[in-house]
mmCIF file of C-alpha atoms in Angstrom:
data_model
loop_
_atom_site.group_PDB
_atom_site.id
_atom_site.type_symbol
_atom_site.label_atom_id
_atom_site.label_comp_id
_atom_site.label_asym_id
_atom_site.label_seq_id
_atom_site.Cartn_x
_atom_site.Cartn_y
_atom_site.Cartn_z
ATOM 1 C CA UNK P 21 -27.239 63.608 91.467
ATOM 2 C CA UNK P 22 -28.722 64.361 95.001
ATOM 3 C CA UNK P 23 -27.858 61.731 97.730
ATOM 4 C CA UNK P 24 -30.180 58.757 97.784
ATOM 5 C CA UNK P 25 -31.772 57.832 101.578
ATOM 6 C CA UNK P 26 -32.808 54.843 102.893
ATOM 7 C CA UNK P 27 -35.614 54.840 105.368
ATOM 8 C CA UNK P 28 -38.480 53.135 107.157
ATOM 9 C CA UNK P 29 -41.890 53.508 105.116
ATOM 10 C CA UNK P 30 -45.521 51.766 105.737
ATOM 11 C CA UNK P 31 -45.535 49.549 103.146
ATOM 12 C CA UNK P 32 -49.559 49.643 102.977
ATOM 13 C CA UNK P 33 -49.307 53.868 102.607
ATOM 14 C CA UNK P 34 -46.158 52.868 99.589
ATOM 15 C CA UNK P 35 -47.407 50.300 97.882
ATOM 16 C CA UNK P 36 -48.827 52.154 95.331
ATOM 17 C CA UNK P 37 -45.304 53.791 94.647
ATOM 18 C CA UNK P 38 -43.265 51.101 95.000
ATOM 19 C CA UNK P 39 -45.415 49.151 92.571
ATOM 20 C CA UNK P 40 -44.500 51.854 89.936
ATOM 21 C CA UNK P 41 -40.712 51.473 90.747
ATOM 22 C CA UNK P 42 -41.551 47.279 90.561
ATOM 23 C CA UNK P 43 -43.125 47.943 87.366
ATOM 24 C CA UNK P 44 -40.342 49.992 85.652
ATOM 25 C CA UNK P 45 -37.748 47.860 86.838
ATOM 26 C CA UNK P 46 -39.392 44.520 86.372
ATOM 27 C CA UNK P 47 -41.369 45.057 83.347
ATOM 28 C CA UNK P 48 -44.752 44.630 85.045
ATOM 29 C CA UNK P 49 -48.243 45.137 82.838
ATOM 30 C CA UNK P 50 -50.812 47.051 84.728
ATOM 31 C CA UNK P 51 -52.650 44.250 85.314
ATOM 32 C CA UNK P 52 -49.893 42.515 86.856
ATOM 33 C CA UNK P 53 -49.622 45.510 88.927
ATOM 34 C CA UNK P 54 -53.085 45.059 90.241
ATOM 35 C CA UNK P 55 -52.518 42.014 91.094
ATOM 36 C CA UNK P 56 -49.530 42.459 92.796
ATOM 37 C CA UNK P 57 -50.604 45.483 95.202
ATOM 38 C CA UNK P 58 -53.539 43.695 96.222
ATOM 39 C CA UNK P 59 -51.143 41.250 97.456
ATOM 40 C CA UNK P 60 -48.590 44.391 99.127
ATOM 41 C CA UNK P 61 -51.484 45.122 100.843
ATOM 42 C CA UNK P 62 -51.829 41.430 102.163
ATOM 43 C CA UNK P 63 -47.937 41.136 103.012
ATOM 44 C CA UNK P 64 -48.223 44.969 104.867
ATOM 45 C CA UNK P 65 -50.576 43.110 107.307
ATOM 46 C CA UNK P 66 -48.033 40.153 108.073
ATOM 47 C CA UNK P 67 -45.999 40.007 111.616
ATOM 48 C CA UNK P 68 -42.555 41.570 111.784
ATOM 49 C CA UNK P 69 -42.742 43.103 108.031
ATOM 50 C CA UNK P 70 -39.987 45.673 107.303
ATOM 51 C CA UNK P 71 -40.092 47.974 104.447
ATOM 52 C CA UNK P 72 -37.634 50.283 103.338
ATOM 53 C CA UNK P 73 -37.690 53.191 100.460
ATOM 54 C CA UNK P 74 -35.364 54.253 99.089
ATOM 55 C CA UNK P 75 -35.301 58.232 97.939
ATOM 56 C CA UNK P 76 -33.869 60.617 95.878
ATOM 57 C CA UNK P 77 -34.940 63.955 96.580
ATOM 58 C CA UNK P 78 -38.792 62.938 97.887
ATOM 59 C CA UNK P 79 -38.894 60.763 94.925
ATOM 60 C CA UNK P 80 -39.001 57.147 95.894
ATOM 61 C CA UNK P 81 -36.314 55.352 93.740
ATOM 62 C CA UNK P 82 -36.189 51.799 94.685
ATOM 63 C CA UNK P 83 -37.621 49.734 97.623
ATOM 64 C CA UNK P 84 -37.538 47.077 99.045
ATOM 65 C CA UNK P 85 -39.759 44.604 102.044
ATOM 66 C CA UNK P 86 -39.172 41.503 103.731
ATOM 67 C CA UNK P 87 -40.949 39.526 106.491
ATOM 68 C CA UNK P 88 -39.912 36.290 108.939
ATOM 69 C CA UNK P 89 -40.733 33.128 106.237
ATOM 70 C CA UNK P 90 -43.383 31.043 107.483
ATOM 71 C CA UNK P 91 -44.082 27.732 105.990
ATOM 72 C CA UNK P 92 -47.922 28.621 105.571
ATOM 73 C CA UNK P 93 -47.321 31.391 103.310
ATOM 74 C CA UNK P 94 -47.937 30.438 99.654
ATOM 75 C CA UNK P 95 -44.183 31.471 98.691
ATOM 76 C CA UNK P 96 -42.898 28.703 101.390
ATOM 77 C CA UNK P 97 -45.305 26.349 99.760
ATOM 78 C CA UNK P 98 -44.215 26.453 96.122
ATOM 79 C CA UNK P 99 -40.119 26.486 97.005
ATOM 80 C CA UNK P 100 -40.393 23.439 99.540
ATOM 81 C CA UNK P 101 -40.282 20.605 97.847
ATOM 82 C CA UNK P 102 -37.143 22.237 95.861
ATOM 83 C CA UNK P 103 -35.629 22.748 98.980
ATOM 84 C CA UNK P 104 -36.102 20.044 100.508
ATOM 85 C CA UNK P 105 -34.632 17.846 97.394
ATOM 86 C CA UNK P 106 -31.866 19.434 97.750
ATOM 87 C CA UNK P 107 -31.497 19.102 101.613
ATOM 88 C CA UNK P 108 -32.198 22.812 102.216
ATOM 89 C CA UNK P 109 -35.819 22.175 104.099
ATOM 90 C CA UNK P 110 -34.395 24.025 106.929
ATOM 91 C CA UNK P 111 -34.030 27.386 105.506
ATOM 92 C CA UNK P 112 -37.759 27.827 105.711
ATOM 93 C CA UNK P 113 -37.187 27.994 109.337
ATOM 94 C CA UNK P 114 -35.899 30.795 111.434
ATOM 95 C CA UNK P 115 -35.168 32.608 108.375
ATOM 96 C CA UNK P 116 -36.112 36.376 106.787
ATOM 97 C CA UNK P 117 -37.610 36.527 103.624
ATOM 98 C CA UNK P 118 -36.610 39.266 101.264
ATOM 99 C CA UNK P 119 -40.600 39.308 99.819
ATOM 100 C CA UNK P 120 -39.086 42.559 97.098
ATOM 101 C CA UNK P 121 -36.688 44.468 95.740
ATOM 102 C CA UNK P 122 -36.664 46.898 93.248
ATOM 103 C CA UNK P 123 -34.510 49.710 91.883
ATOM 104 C CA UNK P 124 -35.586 52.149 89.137
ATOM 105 C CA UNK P 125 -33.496 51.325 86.357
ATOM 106 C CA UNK P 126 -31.262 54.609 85.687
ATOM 107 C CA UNK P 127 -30.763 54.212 89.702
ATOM 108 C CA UNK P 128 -29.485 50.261 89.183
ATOM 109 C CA UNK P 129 -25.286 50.039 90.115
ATOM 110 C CA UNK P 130 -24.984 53.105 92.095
ATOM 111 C CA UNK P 131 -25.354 51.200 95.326
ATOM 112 C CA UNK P 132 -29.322 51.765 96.396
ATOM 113 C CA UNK P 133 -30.126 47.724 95.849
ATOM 114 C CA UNK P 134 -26.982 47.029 98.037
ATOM 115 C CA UNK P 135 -28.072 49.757 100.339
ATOM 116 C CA UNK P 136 -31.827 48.143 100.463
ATOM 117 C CA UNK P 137 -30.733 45.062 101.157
ATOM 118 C CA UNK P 138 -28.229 45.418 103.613
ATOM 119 C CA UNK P 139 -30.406 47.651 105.764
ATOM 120 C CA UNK P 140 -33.159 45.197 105.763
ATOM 121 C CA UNK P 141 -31.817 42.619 106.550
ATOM 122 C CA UNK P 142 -29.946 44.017 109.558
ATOM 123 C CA UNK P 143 -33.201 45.295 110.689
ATOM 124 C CA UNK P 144 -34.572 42.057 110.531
ATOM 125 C CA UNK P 145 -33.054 40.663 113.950
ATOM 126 C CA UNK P 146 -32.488 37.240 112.371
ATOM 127 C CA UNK P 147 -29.665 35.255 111.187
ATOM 128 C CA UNK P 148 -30.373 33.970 108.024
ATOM 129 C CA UNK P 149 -31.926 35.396 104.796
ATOM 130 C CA UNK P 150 -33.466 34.098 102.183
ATOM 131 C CA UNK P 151 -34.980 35.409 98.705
ATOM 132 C CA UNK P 152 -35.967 34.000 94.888
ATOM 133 C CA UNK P 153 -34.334 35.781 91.633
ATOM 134 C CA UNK P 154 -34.385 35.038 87.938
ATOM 135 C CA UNK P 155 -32.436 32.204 87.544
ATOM 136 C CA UNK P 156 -30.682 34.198 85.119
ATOM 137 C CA UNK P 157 -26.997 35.867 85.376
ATOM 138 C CA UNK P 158 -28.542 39.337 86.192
ATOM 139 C CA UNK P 159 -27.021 41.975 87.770
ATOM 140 C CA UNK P 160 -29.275 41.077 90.899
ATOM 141 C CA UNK P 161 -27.756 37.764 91.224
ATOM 142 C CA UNK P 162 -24.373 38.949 90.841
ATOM 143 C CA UNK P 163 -25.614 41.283 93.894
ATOM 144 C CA UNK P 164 -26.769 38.949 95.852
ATOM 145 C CA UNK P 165 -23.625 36.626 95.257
ATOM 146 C CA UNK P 166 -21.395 39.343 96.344
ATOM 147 C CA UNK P 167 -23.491 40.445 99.496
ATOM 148 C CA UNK P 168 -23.008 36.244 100.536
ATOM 149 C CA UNK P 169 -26.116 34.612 99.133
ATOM 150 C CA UNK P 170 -25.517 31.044 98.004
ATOM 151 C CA UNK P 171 -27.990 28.994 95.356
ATOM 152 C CA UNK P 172 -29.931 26.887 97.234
ATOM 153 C CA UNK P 173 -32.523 25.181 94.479
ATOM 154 C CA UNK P 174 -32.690 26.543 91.029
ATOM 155 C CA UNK P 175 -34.951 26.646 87.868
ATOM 156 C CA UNK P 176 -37.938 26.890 90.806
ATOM 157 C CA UNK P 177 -41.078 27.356 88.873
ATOM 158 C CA UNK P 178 -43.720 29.224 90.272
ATOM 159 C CA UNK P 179 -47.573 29.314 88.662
ATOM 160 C CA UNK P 180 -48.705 31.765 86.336
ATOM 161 C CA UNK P 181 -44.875 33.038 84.898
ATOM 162 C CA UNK P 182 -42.644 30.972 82.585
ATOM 163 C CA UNK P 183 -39.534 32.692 84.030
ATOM 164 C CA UNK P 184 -37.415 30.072 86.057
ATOM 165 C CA UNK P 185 -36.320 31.295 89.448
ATOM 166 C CA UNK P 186 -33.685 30.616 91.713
ATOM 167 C CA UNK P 187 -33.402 30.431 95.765
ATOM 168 C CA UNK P 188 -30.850 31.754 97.309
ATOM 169 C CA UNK P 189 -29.869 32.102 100.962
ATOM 170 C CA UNK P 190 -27.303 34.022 102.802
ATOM 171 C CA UNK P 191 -25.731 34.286 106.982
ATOM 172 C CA UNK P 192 -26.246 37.653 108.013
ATOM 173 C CA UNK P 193 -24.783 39.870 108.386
ATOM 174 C CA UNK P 194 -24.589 40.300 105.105
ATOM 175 C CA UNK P 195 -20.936 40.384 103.428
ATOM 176 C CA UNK P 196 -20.090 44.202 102.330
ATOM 177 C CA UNK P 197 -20.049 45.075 99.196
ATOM 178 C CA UNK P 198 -16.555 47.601 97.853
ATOM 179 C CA UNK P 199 -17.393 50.873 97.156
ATOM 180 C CA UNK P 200 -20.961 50.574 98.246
ATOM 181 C CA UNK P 201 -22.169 53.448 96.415
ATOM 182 C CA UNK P 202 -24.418 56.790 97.340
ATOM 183 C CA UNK P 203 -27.335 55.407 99.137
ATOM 184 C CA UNK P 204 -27.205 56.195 103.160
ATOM 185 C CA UNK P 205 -29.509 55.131 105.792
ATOM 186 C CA UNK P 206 -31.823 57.798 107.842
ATOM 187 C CA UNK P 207 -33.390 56.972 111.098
ATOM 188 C CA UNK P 208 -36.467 54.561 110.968
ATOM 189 C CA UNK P 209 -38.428 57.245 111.905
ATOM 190 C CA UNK P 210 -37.214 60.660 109.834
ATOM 191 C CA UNK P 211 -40.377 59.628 107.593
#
């Protein structure tokens, strides 16, 4: 296995890509993937958006793109009133949404979601993070757990997908994670 690098990639130019690697590692139909890159294409417009690839030889491998929340956005909309039940309305604020995160699946525990993560959130300039995740024991959440992320509403429901969802939210830095596998960072702009 050839090293795996992290870098800086226009998410508008990717999203076609990274909505393969969503699709294998998700589970996506290709009509889910249509529907999903026409709305890529909306978050690759949004202020302060920072996506990251993640490759293997040219090959991108996983990915991963987050953006400062705003309340507006239709994300904020459906989690508030689950965060705010459970005193958590202030993590919409001042906070950076991971939007995605994917990893092809024979690529999953060698480090390149950890890797992903870690590097956007860094590059994010904020001090809080926040994402949603199957509110399932995955091997994401167990990820996100060890990297610091906390539940902060669960069995979220968002429309159009019977799968329950969790919230999570983490201080950043982010907590390291042992032995944090082959994935390196490369300069923002070696791409």
């Amino acid at each position: 296995m050839s090293e795996v690098l992290i870098e800086a990639v226009d998410l508008a130019v990717w999203a076609p890509q990274a909505l393969d690697v969503q699709a294998a590692a998700f589970g996506l139909t290709p009509e889910e993937v249509m529907v999903r890159l026409h709305i890529v294409g909306r978050h690759a417009q949004q202020p302060g958006v920072i996506a990251l690839g993640a490759f293997e030889g040219g090959r991108l491998v996983g990915f991963g793109y987050g953006m400062p929340n705003r309340r507006e956005h239709w994300w904020s909309t459906v989690i508030e009133p689950y965060l705010v039940a459970r005193g958590y309305g202030d993590w919409l604020d001042e906070v950076f949404a991971v939007t995605e995160l994917h990893v092809l699946p024979e690529f999953q525990g060698r480090g390149v979601g950890s890797a992903l993560i870690r590097t956007l959130t860094a590059r994010s300039g904020m001090d809080r993070s926040i994402l949603s995740a199957i509110d399932a024991e995955t091997p994401a959440r167990r990820l996100y757990r060890a990297l610091g992320y906390r539940d902060l509403a669960r069995a979220v429901h968002f429309p159009n997908t019977e799968r329950r969802y969790a919230v999570m939210g983490a201080a950043l830095p982010l907590r390291g994670v042992g032995g944090a596998g082959p994935a390196q960072s490369a300069p923002a702009n070696s791409r």
